[in-house]
Amino acid sequence: MLYAGIEAGGTKFVCAVGNGPANILAETRFPTTSPTETIAQAISFFQEQQVLHGKLHSVGIAAFGPLDLNPASSAFGSITTTPKIPWAHFNIMQAVQQALNVPVILDTDVNGAAFGEWRWGAGQGLECLVYLTIGTGVGGGLLINGKLAHGLVHPEMGHILLPHDRSRDPFAGACPYHGDCLEGLAAGPAMEKRWGKRAETLPADHPAWDLEAEYIAKALVNFICTLSPQRLILGGGVMAQPQLFPMVRLKVNQLLNSYVNSSSLLDKELLEGYIVPPGLGNRSGVLGALALAELAE
Amino acid sequence: MLYAGIEAGGTKFVCAVGNGPANILAETRFPTTSPTETIAQAISFFQEQQVLHGKLHSVGIAAFGPLDLNPASSAFGSITTTPKIPWAHFNIMQAVQQALNVPVILDTDVNGAAFGEWRWGAGQGLECLVYLTIGTGVGGGLLINGKLAHGLVHPEMGHILLPHDRSRDPFAGACPYHGDCLEGLAAGPAMEKRWGKRAETLPADHPAWDLEAEYIAKALVNFICTLSPQRLILGGGVMAQPQLFPMVRLKVNQLLNSYVNSSSLLDKELLEGYIVPPGLGNRSGVLGALALAELAE
C-alpha cells in the first residue's frame, strides 16, 4: 500500500509518499503561500509520484488550525478562523480529495504528530500520550483511550492558564487572545519579546531558561493532573535547547510533590523516560500525516 | 439482570441494588469507619438483597482514592496512599469480590459519577465529558473517546495549577501538597479558611462567590483547552449555590475570548447547556457505580 502525508504548516508544507519512516519513496517541502497555489504544488507532487509508483491508497493531512473536524458539520475538513486570511474557511480536506480522488483524513498538526509518535516514535503501544510542541506557538496533540481526541472541536493546549508571578516575571504575555496563557508566556516569540533577543541566541545559563522550564513544567503538571498520560513528548524549536529537559523534569517532580503516586513521576530515572523528546525528531508531523493516511477508508 | 453499586466515599458509603435510576430495589447508607467494619456492612446488605431478589450479576464500586487501577499491578483494586490511614493499601475490589464471589469493577468516585451522568444523566450520548465535583475536595472524572480515562494512574483534576492574583486574594491556599492549586483555592474548606465562615453561610452577594466563580471558570478553561469536552457537568456541595452557574458560564466565555470557535461556547444560550449541573442530582456517584457494574464480566 502506498500512502501520502501532508504536514500543512503555517509557513511550510512537507509532503511525503511511502509507508513508514523506513520506506519514504519521495519527499518535498515548499513555503505556504495561497491555498490555491500551495495545494496545487502538493497535488502535482503526488501526481508525479503516482506516475512513478502507482496509485496512492489515501492521504493524511496534519494541518495548522483551528480545523472543523466534525463529520456532521457542513464545514467538515476546513481550516476555520485562522488569522492567515487566505486560508480562513478553506476546505483543505475536500480540495485534496477532489484533486486526487482518494480517501483523505484530516487532523490538527499536533494530533498528527502525536499519532506519528504513537505509530513509529516515542509513544508506541501507549493508550494515552500528549505531544506538546513549543516553538513559534504552543500546541498539544492528545491520544487517549487509543484514539486522537477531538470532542467539541479539538484540544488547544497552548492556551491553558498558568500561575504567573509578576514580581518575578513582569512580562504581560504575548497571546493576542489571552495575554499570559501558556503560549503567551512560553512560546518563542514571547521569549523574544521578554528578553529582547531571539530565544536560540540566549546562552544556556541565561535565567530565561529557568523561567521557561518553570512555565513548561507547570503546564505539564496540569496535563498530568487532567489526563494522567502515560508519556509526555515535547517537541518544537524551543525544546531543541538540550538544557531544558532535565530542568523541566526536576520542576515537574517538585511541583507534584509526590502527590501522584506513580514511579514514572517519583523516580528520577523513570522520569527521564516519561518526559521525552520526539522519537521521530522533527519528522513527527509528516510521518504522523502518513500514519493518519493508514486510517483513511 | 441485578446489579449492585457502591459509592465508597471518605465519610459515607452508599450501596444500591437495581438496574437503573427508575428501578432501584434497595438502597442504604452508613458512615465510613474501618475497612473491615464498613465492607462487612456493605456485604451484609448485598447478601440480604440476594436472599430477597436473587443472585447479583456484578458489583461496581466508585471509590475515594487514589486507586490502583492498573490490571497488571499486584496492587490492582487497592486504595493506595490515602491519608485515611486504615484504608491505605486496602484492596477494596478484592475484598468485595471475595465476599460476594461475583465480578467487581472499580473506578474513582468521580469517574464513577462521570459514567453515571453519561449512562443516565446529563451526558448521555457524548464521546467526551468532564464531571467535576467541588465540595470538601475538588475532583474530576473524564470520559473520552467513549471510555473512562485512566492512563498512568487516573486524573487528579483538583490539583491543576491556576493563576492566583495575591493582590486580590492573599489567601495562600489550603492544599497540603500544592498550596494554591484548584482544590487549595476553591474547595469548601479553602473558602472557609479564607473567609472565616462556612461557605454555605455566606450570602449570595458576598464577594466570595465572585472569586469562587473566577477560579472555577479558570479551571474549566484549562479543561476545555486540554480536552475539548462536549459538556462539563459540575456537582458537589459548593455548586449547590444557584448563583454560581451563571457567573461561571459568563467568566468562561470572557476568559476564552472567542478563541475556541464553537457555538457551545460563543452563544450564551447554548453555553447554558454546555456547563450544567448533574442530571442525577447528588446520585451520580451511586448510580455511576451501578452503571460500572454493567461493564463487569
Coordinates of C-alpha atoms in Angstrom, one line a residue:
Chain A
M1 CA 0.0 0.0 0.0
L2 CA 1.2 3.5 -0.9
Y3 CA 0.3 6.3 1.4
A4 CA 0.7 10.1 1.2
G5 CA 1.2 12.5 4.1
I6 CA 1.0 16.3 4.2
E7 CA 2.3 18.3 7.1
A8 CA 0.5 21.5 6.3
G9 CA 2.2 24.2 8.4
G10 CA 1.5 27.9 8.5
T11 CA 5.0 28.6 7.0
K12 CA 5.8 25.5 5.1
F13 CA 4.3 22.3 3.6
V14 CA 6.0 18.9 3.8
C15 CA 4.7 16.2 1.6
A16 CA 5.8 12.6 1.6
V17 CA 4.9 9.3 -0.1
G18 CA 5.7 5.9 1.3
N19 CA 4.5 3.6 4.1
G20 CA 6.6 4.3 7.1
P21 CA 9.8 6.0 8.3
A22 CA 12.0 3.3 6.8
N23 CA 10.3 3.4 3.5
I24 CA 9.8 7.0 2.2
L25 CA 9.8 7.0 -1.6
A26 CA 9.8 10.7 -2.1
E27 CA 9.5 13.9 0.0
T28 CA 9.3 17.6 -0.8
R29 CA 8.8 20.8 1.1
F30 CA 7.8 24.3 -0.1
P31 CA 6.6 27.5 1.5
T32 CA 2.9 28.0 2.4
T33 CA 1.6 30.7 0.1
S34 CA -2.1 31.0 -1.0
P35 CA -4.3 27.9 -0.7
T36 CA -4.7 27.6 -4.5
E37 CA -1.0 27.7 -5.2
T38 CA 0.1 25.6 -2.2
I39 CA -2.4 22.9 -2.7
A40 CA -1.6 22.8 -6.5
Q41 CA 2.0 22.2 -5.6
A42 CA 1.2 19.4 -3.3
I43 CA -1.2 17.8 -5.8
S44 CA 1.3 17.9 -8.7
F45 CA 4.0 16.3 -6.4
F46 CA 1.6 13.5 -5.6
Q47 CA 0.5 13.1 -9.2
E48 CA 4.1 12.7 -10.3
Q49 CA 4.6 10.1 -7.6
Q50 CA 1.6 8.2 -8.8
V51 CA 3.1 8.0 -12.3
L52 CA 6.3 6.6 -10.8
H53 CA 5.0 4.3 -8.1
G54 CA 1.3 3.6 -8.8
K55 CA -2.0 4.7 -7.3
L56 CA -2.0 6.2 -3.7
H57 CA -4.2 4.4 -1.3
S58 CA -5.1 7.6 0.7
V59 CA -3.8 10.9 2.0
G60 CA -3.3 12.0 5.6
I61 CA -3.1 15.7 6.4
A62 CA -1.8 17.2 9.6
A63 CA -2.7 20.8 9.3
F64 CA -2.5 24.1 11.2
G65 CA -5.8 25.2 12.5
P66 CA -8.3 25.7 14.0
L67 CA -10.0 23.0 12.0
D68 CA -13.5 21.7 11.6
L69 CA -13.2 18.0 12.4
N70 CA -16.9 17.3 12.9
P71 CA -18.1 14.9 10.2
A72 CA -21.7 16.2 10.8
S73 CA -20.7 19.8 10.0
S74 CA -21.1 21.4 6.6
A75 CA -17.6 22.9 7.0
F76 CA -16.1 19.4 7.8
G77 CA -12.5 19.4 6.6
S78 CA -12.0 23.2 6.7
I79 CA -9.5 25.4 8.3
T80 CA -11.8 27.8 10.2
T81 CA -11.0 31.1 11.9
T82 CA -7.2 31.3 11.3
P83 CA -5.6 34.8 11.2
K84 CA -3.9 33.6 8.0
I85 CA -6.7 35.2 6.0
P86 CA -6.4 33.4 2.6
W87 CA -6.7 30.1 4.4
A88 CA -9.7 31.0 6.6
H89 CA -12.6 28.8 5.8
F90 CA -10.7 26.9 3.1
N91 CA -11.7 23.3 2.9
I92 CA -8.3 21.6 2.7
M93 CA -9.6 18.1 3.0
Q94 CA -12.1 18.5 0.2
A95 CA -9.5 20.2 -2.1
V96 CA -7.1 17.3 -1.8
Q97 CA -9.8 14.7 -2.0
Q98 CA -11.3 16.2 -5.2
A99 CA -8.0 16.6 -6.9
L100 CA -6.6 13.1 -6.2
N101 CA -9.9 11.2 -5.9
V102 CA -8.6 9.1 -3.0
P103 CA -9.8 9.0 0.7
V104 CA -8.3 11.8 2.8
I105 CA -8.2 12.1 6.5
L106 CA -7.5 15.4 8.3
D107 CA -6.4 16.2 11.8
T108 CA -4.5 19.0 13.6
D109 CA -0.8 19.3 13.1
V110 CA -0.2 18.4 16.7
N111 CA -2.7 15.5 16.8
G112 CA -0.9 14.3 13.6
A113 CA 2.5 14.5 15.4
A114 CA 1.1 12.7 18.4
F115 CA -0.2 10.0 16.1
G116 CA 3.1 9.7 14.3
E117 CA 4.9 9.3 17.7
W118 CA 2.4 6.7 18.7
R119 CA 2.7 4.8 15.5
W120 CA 6.5 4.8 15.0
G121 CA 8.1 7.1 17.6
A122 CA 8.4 7.6 21.4
G123 CA 4.8 6.7 22.2
Q124 CA 4.4 3.2 20.7
G125 CA 2.0 0.9 22.5
L126 CA 0.6 3.6 24.8
E127 CA -3.1 4.2 25.5
C128 CA -2.6 7.8 26.4
L129 CA 0.0 10.3 25.4
V130 CA 0.4 14.0 25.0
Y131 CA 2.6 15.6 22.2
L132 CA 3.4 19.2 23.0
T133 CA 5.2 21.5 20.6
I134 CA 6.9 24.6 21.9
G135 CA 8.1 26.8 19.1
T136 CA 6.6 29.8 17.3
G137 CA 3.4 28.7 19.1
V138 CA 2.5 26.1 21.7
G139 CA 0.1 23.3 20.8
G140 CA -0.7 19.9 22.0
G141 CA -2.0 16.7 20.5
L142 CA -3.7 14.1 22.6
L143 CA -4.1 10.4 22.0
I144 CA -6.3 8.8 24.7
N145 CA -8.0 5.5 25.1
G146 CA -6.2 4.6 21.9
K147 CA -7.6 7.4 19.7
L148 CA -6.9 11.0 18.9
A149 CA -9.0 13.5 20.9
H150 CA -11.5 15.7 19.1
G151 CA -14.5 16.3 21.3
L152 CA -16.2 19.6 20.9
V153 CA -13.6 21.0 18.4
H154 CA -10.0 19.8 19.2
P155 CA -7.6 20.5 22.0
E156 CA -5.9 23.9 22.2
M157 CA -3.4 23.1 24.9
G158 CA -1.3 26.1 24.2
H159 CA -3.9 28.3 25.7
I160 CA -4.3 27.0 29.2
L161 CA -3.9 29.5 32.0
L162 CA -1.0 29.2 34.4
P163 CA 0.3 30.8 37.6
H164 CA 2.2 33.9 36.6
D165 CA 4.2 35.7 39.3
R166 CA 4.5 39.2 38.0
S167 CA 7.0 40.2 40.7
R168 CA 9.4 37.6 39.2
D169 CA 8.3 38.0 35.6
P170 CA 6.6 41.3 34.8
F171 CA 6.2 40.4 31.1
A172 CA 2.4 40.8 30.4
G173 CA 2.3 37.9 27.9
A174 CA 2.1 37.8 24.1
C175 CA -1.1 36.0 23.3
P176 CA -3.5 38.3 21.4
Y177 CA -6.4 36.4 22.9
H178 CA -5.4 35.6 26.5
G179 CA -2.3 37.6 27.3
D180 CA -0.4 35.4 29.7
C181 CA -1.7 31.9 28.8
L182 CA 0.9 29.2 28.2
E183 CA 1.6 30.2 24.6
G184 CA 1.6 33.9 25.7
L185 CA 4.3 33.2 28.3
A186 CA 6.4 30.4 26.8
A187 CA 6.4 30.3 23.0
G188 CA 9.5 31.5 21.1
P189 CA 8.0 35.0 20.3
A190 CA 7.1 35.5 24.0
M191 CA 10.7 34.7 25.0
E192 CA 12.0 37.1 22.3
K193 CA 9.7 39.9 23.5
R194 CA 10.5 39.4 27.2
W195 CA 14.3 39.2 26.8
G196 CA 14.8 41.4 23.7
K197 CA 16.7 38.6 21.9
R198 CA 15.7 35.5 19.9
A199 CA 15.4 32.5 22.2
E200 CA 18.1 30.5 20.4
T201 CA 20.7 33.3 20.9
L202 CA 20.3 33.2 24.7
P203 CA 23.2 31.3 26.4
A204 CA 22.3 28.0 28.2
D205 CA 22.9 29.6 31.6
H206 CA 20.7 32.6 31.0
P207 CA 17.8 33.0 33.6
A208 CA 15.4 32.8 30.6
W209 CA 15.7 29.0 30.6
D210 CA 14.9 28.6 34.2
L211 CA 11.7 30.7 33.8
E212 CA 10.9 28.8 30.6
A213 CA 11.3 25.4 32.3
E214 CA 9.1 26.7 35.1
Y215 CA 6.2 27.5 32.8
I216 CA 6.6 24.3 30.8
A217 CA 6.7 22.3 34.0
K218 CA 3.5 24.0 35.3
A219 CA 1.7 23.2 32.0
L220 CA 2.9 19.6 32.2
V221 CA 1.6 19.3 35.8
N222 CA -1.8 20.5 34.6
F223 CA -1.8 17.9 31.8
I224 CA -0.7 15.2 34.2
C225 CA -3.5 16.1 36.7
T226 CA -6.1 16.4 34.0
L227 CA -5.3 13.4 31.8
S228 CA -2.9 11.1 33.6
P229 CA -1.0 10.5 30.3
Q230 CA 1.5 7.6 30.1
R231 CA 4.1 9.8 28.5
L232 CA 4.7 13.4 27.5
I233 CA 6.6 14.1 24.3
L234 CA 8.0 17.6 23.9
G235 CA 9.0 18.9 20.5
G236 CA 9.3 22.2 18.7
G237 CA 12.1 24.7 18.3
V238 CA 12.3 25.9 21.9
M239 CA 12.7 22.3 23.1
A240 CA 15.7 21.9 20.9
Q241 CA 17.7 23.5 23.8
P242 CA 19.2 20.4 25.4
Q243 CA 19.4 22.0 28.9
L244 CA 15.6 22.3 29.1
F245 CA 14.6 18.6 29.5
P246 CA 16.4 18.0 32.8
M247 CA 15.2 21.3 34.2
V248 CA 11.6 20.6 33.2
R249 CA 11.6 17.1 34.7
L250 CA 13.0 18.3 38.0
K251 CA 10.4 21.0 38.3
V252 CA 7.5 18.7 37.4
N253 CA 8.7 16.3 40.2
Q254 CA 9.0 19.2 42.7
L255 CA 5.6 20.8 41.8
L256 CA 3.7 17.5 42.0
N257 CA 5.3 17.0 45.4
S258 CA 4.8 13.2 45.4
Y259 CA 1.0 13.6 45.1
V260 CA 0.6 11.5 42.0
N261 CA 1.7 8.0 43.1
S262 CA 3.5 6.6 40.1
S263 CA 7.1 5.6 39.9
S264 CA 7.2 7.3 36.4
L265 CA 6.9 10.6 38.3
L266 CA 8.6 9.7 41.6
D267 CA 11.7 8.0 40.3
K268 CA 14.2 10.4 38.6
E269 CA 15.5 7.8 36.2
L270 CA 12.0 6.7 35.2
L271 CA 11.0 10.4 34.8
E272 CA 13.6 10.6 32.0
G273 CA 11.5 8.1 30.1
Y274 CA 8.3 9.9 31.0
I275 CA 9.0 13.4 29.7
V276 CA 10.9 12.8 26.4
P277 CA 11.9 14.3 23.1
P278 CA 10.1 13.1 20.0
G279 CA 11.3 9.7 18.8
L280 CA 10.9 10.9 15.2
G281 CA 12.9 14.1 15.7
N282 CA 11.4 16.9 13.7
R283 CA 9.6 14.4 11.4
S284 CA 6.7 13.6 13.8
G285 CA 4.3 15.8 11.8
V286 CA 4.9 14.5 8.2
L287 CA 5.2 10.9 9.4
G288 CA 2.1 11.4 11.5
A289 CA 0.2 12.6 8.4
L290 CA 1.4 9.4 6.7
A291 CA 0.2 7.3 9.7
L292 CA -3.2 9.1 9.5
A293 CA -3.5 8.0 5.9
E294 CA -3.5 4.4 7.0
L295 CA -6.7 5.1 8.8
A296 CA -8.5 6.6 5.8
E297 CA -11.0 4.4 4.0
Chain B
M1 CA -30.0 -8.6 35.5
L2 CA -29.5 -7.4 39.0
Y3 CA -26.6 -5.1 39.7
A4 CA -25.0 -3.6 42.8
G5 CA -23.4 -0.2 43.2
I6 CA -21.2 1.1 46.0
E7 CA -20.4 4.8 46.3
A8 CA -17.4 4.5 48.6
G9 CA -16.8 8.0 50.0
G10 CA -14.4 9.1 52.6
T11 CA -17.2 9.9 55.0
K12 CA -20.0 7.7 53.9
F13 CA -20.8 4.6 51.9
V14 CA -24.0 4.4 49.7
C15 CA -25.0 1.0 48.5
A16 CA -27.8 0.3 46.0
V17 CA -29.2 -2.7 44.2
G18 CA -31.2 -2.5 40.9
N19 CA -30.6 -1.8 37.3
G20 CA -31.0 1.9 36.7
P21 CA -32.4 5.1 38.3
A22 CA -36.0 4.0 37.7
N23 CA -35.5 0.6 39.2
I24 CA -33.6 0.7 42.5
L25 CA -34.8 -2.2 44.7
A26 CA -33.0 -1.2 47.8
E27 CA -30.5 1.4 49.0
T28 CA -28.6 2.1 52.2
R29 CA -26.0 4.5 53.5
F30 CA -23.7 4.3 56.5
P31 CA -20.6 6.2 57.8
T32 CA -17.2 5.1 56.6
T33 CA -15.3 3.7 59.6
S34 CA -12.6 1.0 59.4
P35 CA -12.3 -1.0 56.1
T36 CA -13.3 -4.3 57.9
E37 CA -16.4 -2.9 59.5
T38 CA -17.5 -0.8 56.6
I39 CA -17.0 -3.5 54.0
A40 CA -18.8 -6.0 56.2
Q41 CA -21.8 -3.7 56.4
A42 CA -21.9 -3.4 52.6
I43 CA -21.6 -7.2 52.2
S44 CA -24.3 -8.0 54.6
F45 CA -26.6 -5.5 52.9
F46 CA -25.9 -7.1 49.5
Q47 CA -26.3 -10.7 50.9
E48 CA -29.8 -9.8 52.3
Q49 CA -30.7 -8.4 48.9
Q50 CA -29.6 -11.6 47.2
V51 CA -31.9 -13.5 49.5
L52 CA -34.8 -11.3 48.6
H53 CA -34.1 -10.7 44.9
G54 CA -31.7 -13.4 43.7
K55 CA -28.1 -13.5 42.7
L56 CA -26.3 -10.3 41.8
H57 CA -24.7 -10.2 38.4
S58 CA -21.8 -7.9 39.4
V59 CA -20.8 -5.0 41.6
G60 CA -19.5 -1.6 40.6
I61 CA -17.5 0.5 43.1
A62 CA -16.9 4.2 42.7
A63 CA -14.3 4.9 45.5
F64 CA -12.3 7.7 47.0
G65 CA -8.6 7.3 46.1
P66 CA -6.0 7.4 44.9
L67 CA -6.6 4.0 43.5
D68 CA -4.5 1.4 41.7
L69 CA -6.5 0.7 38.5
N70 CA -3.7 -1.0 36.6
P71 CA -4.7 -4.6 35.9
A72 CA -1.1 -5.5 35.5
S73 CA -0.2 -4.3 39.0
S74 CA 0.0 -6.5 42.1
A75 CA -2.0 -3.8 44.0
F76 CA -4.8 -3.7 41.3
G77 CA -8.0 -2.8 43.1
S78 CA -6.5 -1.1 46.1
I79 CA -6.8 2.3 47.6
T80 CA -3.2 3.4 47.7
T81 CA -1.7 6.4 49.5
T82 CA -4.7 8.0 51.2
P83 CA -4.2 10.0 54.3
K84 CA -7.1 7.9 55.8
I85 CA -4.6 5.5 57.3
P86 CA -6.8 2.4 57.9
W87 CA -7.7 2.5 54.2
A88 CA -4.2 3.0 52.8
H89 CA -3.3 0.0 50.7
F90 CA -6.6 -1.7 51.3
N91 CA -7.8 -3.8 48.4
I92 CA -11.4 -2.8 48.2
M93 CA -12.1 -4.5 44.9
Q94 CA -10.7 -7.9 46.1
A95 CA -12.5 -7.7 49.5
V96 CA -15.9 -7.3 47.8
Q97 CA -15.1 -9.8 45.1
Q98 CA -14.1 -12.5 47.6
A99 CA -17.0 -11.9 49.9
L100 CA -19.7 -12.0 47.2
N101 CA -18.0 -14.1 44.6
V102 CA -19.2 -12.1 41.6
P103 CA -17.3 -9.8 39.2
V104 CA -16.4 -6.4 40.6
I105 CA -15.3 -3.3 38.8
L106 CA -13.6 -0.4 40.5
D107 CA -13.1 3.2 39.4
T108 CA -12.6 6.6 41.1
D109 CA -15.6 8.2 42.8
V110 CA -15.5 11.0 40.1
N111 CA -15.0 8.7 37.2
G112 CA -18.0 6.7 38.5
A113 CA -20.1 9.9 38.7
A114 CA -19.0 10.9 35.2
F115 CA -20.0 7.4 34.0
G116 CA -23.4 7.7 35.8
E117 CA -24.1 11.0 34.1
W118 CA -23.1 9.5 30.7
R119 CA -25.3 6.5 31.2
W120 CA -28.4 8.1 32.6
G121 CA -27.8 11.8 33.4
A122 CA -26.7 15.0 31.7
G123 CA -24.0 13.4 29.5
Q124 CA -26.0 10.8 27.5
G125 CA -24.6 10.1 24.0
L126 CA -21.5 12.1 24.4
E127 CA -18.0 10.9 23.4
C128 CA -16.2 13.3 25.8
L129 CA -17.4 14.8 29.1
V130 CA -15.9 16.1 32.3
Y131 CA -17.6 15.6 35.7
L132 CA -16.2 18.0 38.3
T133 CA -17.2 18.0 41.9
I134 CA -16.4 21.0 44.1
G135 CA -17.1 20.3 47.7
T136 CA -14.9 19.2 50.6
G137 CA -12.4 18.5 47.9
V138 CA -12.2 19.1 44.1
G139 CA -12.1 16.1 41.8
G140 CA -12.8 15.4 38.2
G141 CA -13.9 12.3 36.2
L142 CA -13.2 12.1 32.5
L143 CA -15.0 10.1 29.8
I144 CA -13.2 10.5 26.5
N145 CA -13.4 8.6 23.2
G146 CA -16.4 6.8 24.8
K147 CA -14.4 5.4 27.8
L148 CA -13.3 6.5 31.3
A149 CA -9.7 7.8 31.4
H150 CA -7.1 6.0 33.4
G151 CA -3.7 6.3 31.7
L152 CA -0.8 6.4 34.1
V153 CA -2.9 6.4 37.3
H154 CA -6.2 8.3 36.9
P155 CA -6.9 12.0 36.6
E156 CA -6.5 14.3 39.7
M157 CA -8.1 17.3 38.2
G158 CA -8.5 19.1 41.6
H159 CA -4.8 19.7 41.7
I160 CA -4.2 21.7 38.5
L161 CA -2.3 25.0 38.9
L162 CA -4.1 28.3 38.2
P163 CA -3.4 32.0 38.1
H164 CA -3.6 33.3 41.6
D165 CA -3.6 37.1 42.0
R166 CA -2.4 37.6 45.5
S167 CA -3.1 41.3 45.5
R168 CA -6.8 40.4 45.1
D169 CA -6.7 37.2 47.1
P170 CA -3.9 37.0 49.6
F171 CA -5.0 33.6 50.9
A172 CA -2.1 31.2 50.5
G173 CA -4.2 28.1 49.6
A174 CA -5.2 25.1 51.6
C175 CA -3.8 22.1 49.8
P176 CA -1.2 20.3 51.9
Y177 CA 0.6 19.2 48.8
H178 CA 0.4 22.2 46.4
G179 CA -0.8 25.2 48.4
D180 CA -2.8 27.2 45.9
C181 CA -3.8 24.5 43.3
L182 CA -7.5 24.4 42.3
E183 CA -8.6 22.4 45.4
G184 CA -6.4 24.6 47.6
L185 CA -8.1 27.7 46.3
A186 CA -11.7 26.7 45.6
A187 CA -12.8 23.7 47.7
G188 CA -15.2 24.3 50.6
P189 CA -12.5 24.1 53.3
A190 CA -10.4 26.7 51.4
M191 CA -13.4 29.0 51.3
E192 CA -14.0 28.6 55.0
K193 CA -10.4 29.3 55.8
R194 CA -10.3 32.3 53.6
W195 CA -13.5 34.0 54.8
G196 CA -13.7 32.6 58.3
K197 CA -17.1 31.2 57.7
R198 CA -18.5 28.0 56.2
A199 CA -19.2 28.6 52.5
E200 CA -22.9 27.7 52.8
T201 CA -23.4 30.5 55.4
L202 CA -22.0 33.2 53.0
P203 CA -24.8 35.3 51.4
A204 CA -25.3 35.1 47.7
D205 CA -24.0 38.6 47.1
H206 CA -20.8 38.0 49.1
P207 CA -17.6 38.7 47.1
A208 CA -16.5 35.1 48.0
W209 CA -18.8 33.9 45.2
D210 CA -17.3 36.1 42.5
L211 CA -13.8 34.9 43.4
E212 CA -15.0 31.3 43.6
A213 CA -16.6 31.6 40.1
E214 CA -13.3 33.0 38.8
Y215 CA -11.3 30.0 40.0
I216 CA -13.8 27.5 38.7
A217 CA -14.0 29.3 35.4
K218 CA -10.2 29.3 35.0
A219 CA -10.2 25.6 35.8
L220 CA -12.9 25.0 33.2
V221 CA -10.9 27.0 30.6
N222 CA -8.0 24.7 31.2
F223 CA -10.1 21.6 30.8
I224 CA -11.7 23.0 27.6
C225 CA -8.3 23.8 26.1
T226 CA -6.8 20.5 27.1
L227 CA -9.6 18.1 26.3
S228 CA -12.2 19.9 24.2
P229 CA -15.0 18.2 26.1
Q230 CA -18.5 18.2 24.7
R231 CA -20.0 19.1 28.1
L232 CA -18.9 20.0 31.6
I233 CA -21.0 18.7 34.5
L234 CA -20.4 20.4 37.8
G235 CA -21.6 18.9 41.1
G236 CA -20.7 18.9 44.8
G237 CA -21.7 21.0 47.8
V238 CA -20.2 24.3 46.6
M239 CA -22.0 24.0 43.3
A240 CA -25.3 23.8 45.1
Q241 CA -25.2 27.6 45.3
P242 CA -27.5 28.5 42.4
Q243 CA -25.8 31.9 41.8
L244 CA -22.6 30.1 40.7
F245 CA -23.6 28.6 37.4
P246 CA -24.4 31.9 35.5
M247 CA -21.3 33.5 37.0
V248 CA -19.0 30.6 35.9
R249 CA -20.5 30.5 32.4
L250 CA -20.0 34.2 31.9
K251 CA -16.4 34.1 33.1
V252 CA -15.6 31.1 30.9
N253 CA -17.0 32.9 27.9
Q254 CA -14.9 36.1 28.8
L255 CA -11.7 34.2 29.5
L256 CA -11.8 32.2 26.3
N257 CA -12.3 35.5 24.4
S258 CA -13.9 33.7 21.4
Y259 CA -10.7 31.8 20.8
V260 CA -12.4 28.3 20.7
N261 CA -14.7 28.5 17.8
S262 CA -17.8 26.6 18.9
S263 CA -21.3 27.9 19.3
S264 CA -21.5 25.9 22.6
L265 CA -19.0 28.5 24.0
L266 CA -19.8 31.6 22.0
D267 CA -23.6 31.5 22.3
K268 CA -24.8 32.4 25.8
E269 CA -27.9 30.2 25.5
L270 CA -26.0 27.2 24.2
L271 CA -23.5 27.8 27.0
E272 CA -26.3 27.0 29.5
G273 CA -26.4 23.5 28.0
Y274 CA -22.6 23.2 28.0
I275 CA -21.8 23.9 31.7
V276 CA -24.5 22.1 33.6
P277 CA -25.5 20.6 36.9
P278 CA -25.6 16.8 37.2
G279 CA -28.7 15.3 35.6
L280 CA -28.8 12.8 38.5
G281 CA -28.5 15.4 41.3
N282 CA -26.4 14.1 44.1
R283 CA -26.9 10.5 42.9
S284 CA -24.4 10.5 40.1
G285 CA -21.9 8.5 42.3
V286 CA -24.1 5.6 43.4
L287 CA -25.8 5.3 40.1
G288 CA -22.5 5.6 38.3
A289 CA -21.3 2.7 40.5
L290 CA -24.3 0.7 39.3
A291 CA -23.6 1.6 35.7
L292 CA -20.0 0.4 36.2
A293 CA -21.4 -2.9 37.4
E294 CA -22.9 -3.4 33.9
L295 CA -19.4 -3.4 32.5
A296 CA -18.1 -6.1 34.9
E297 CA -17.7 -9.5 33.4

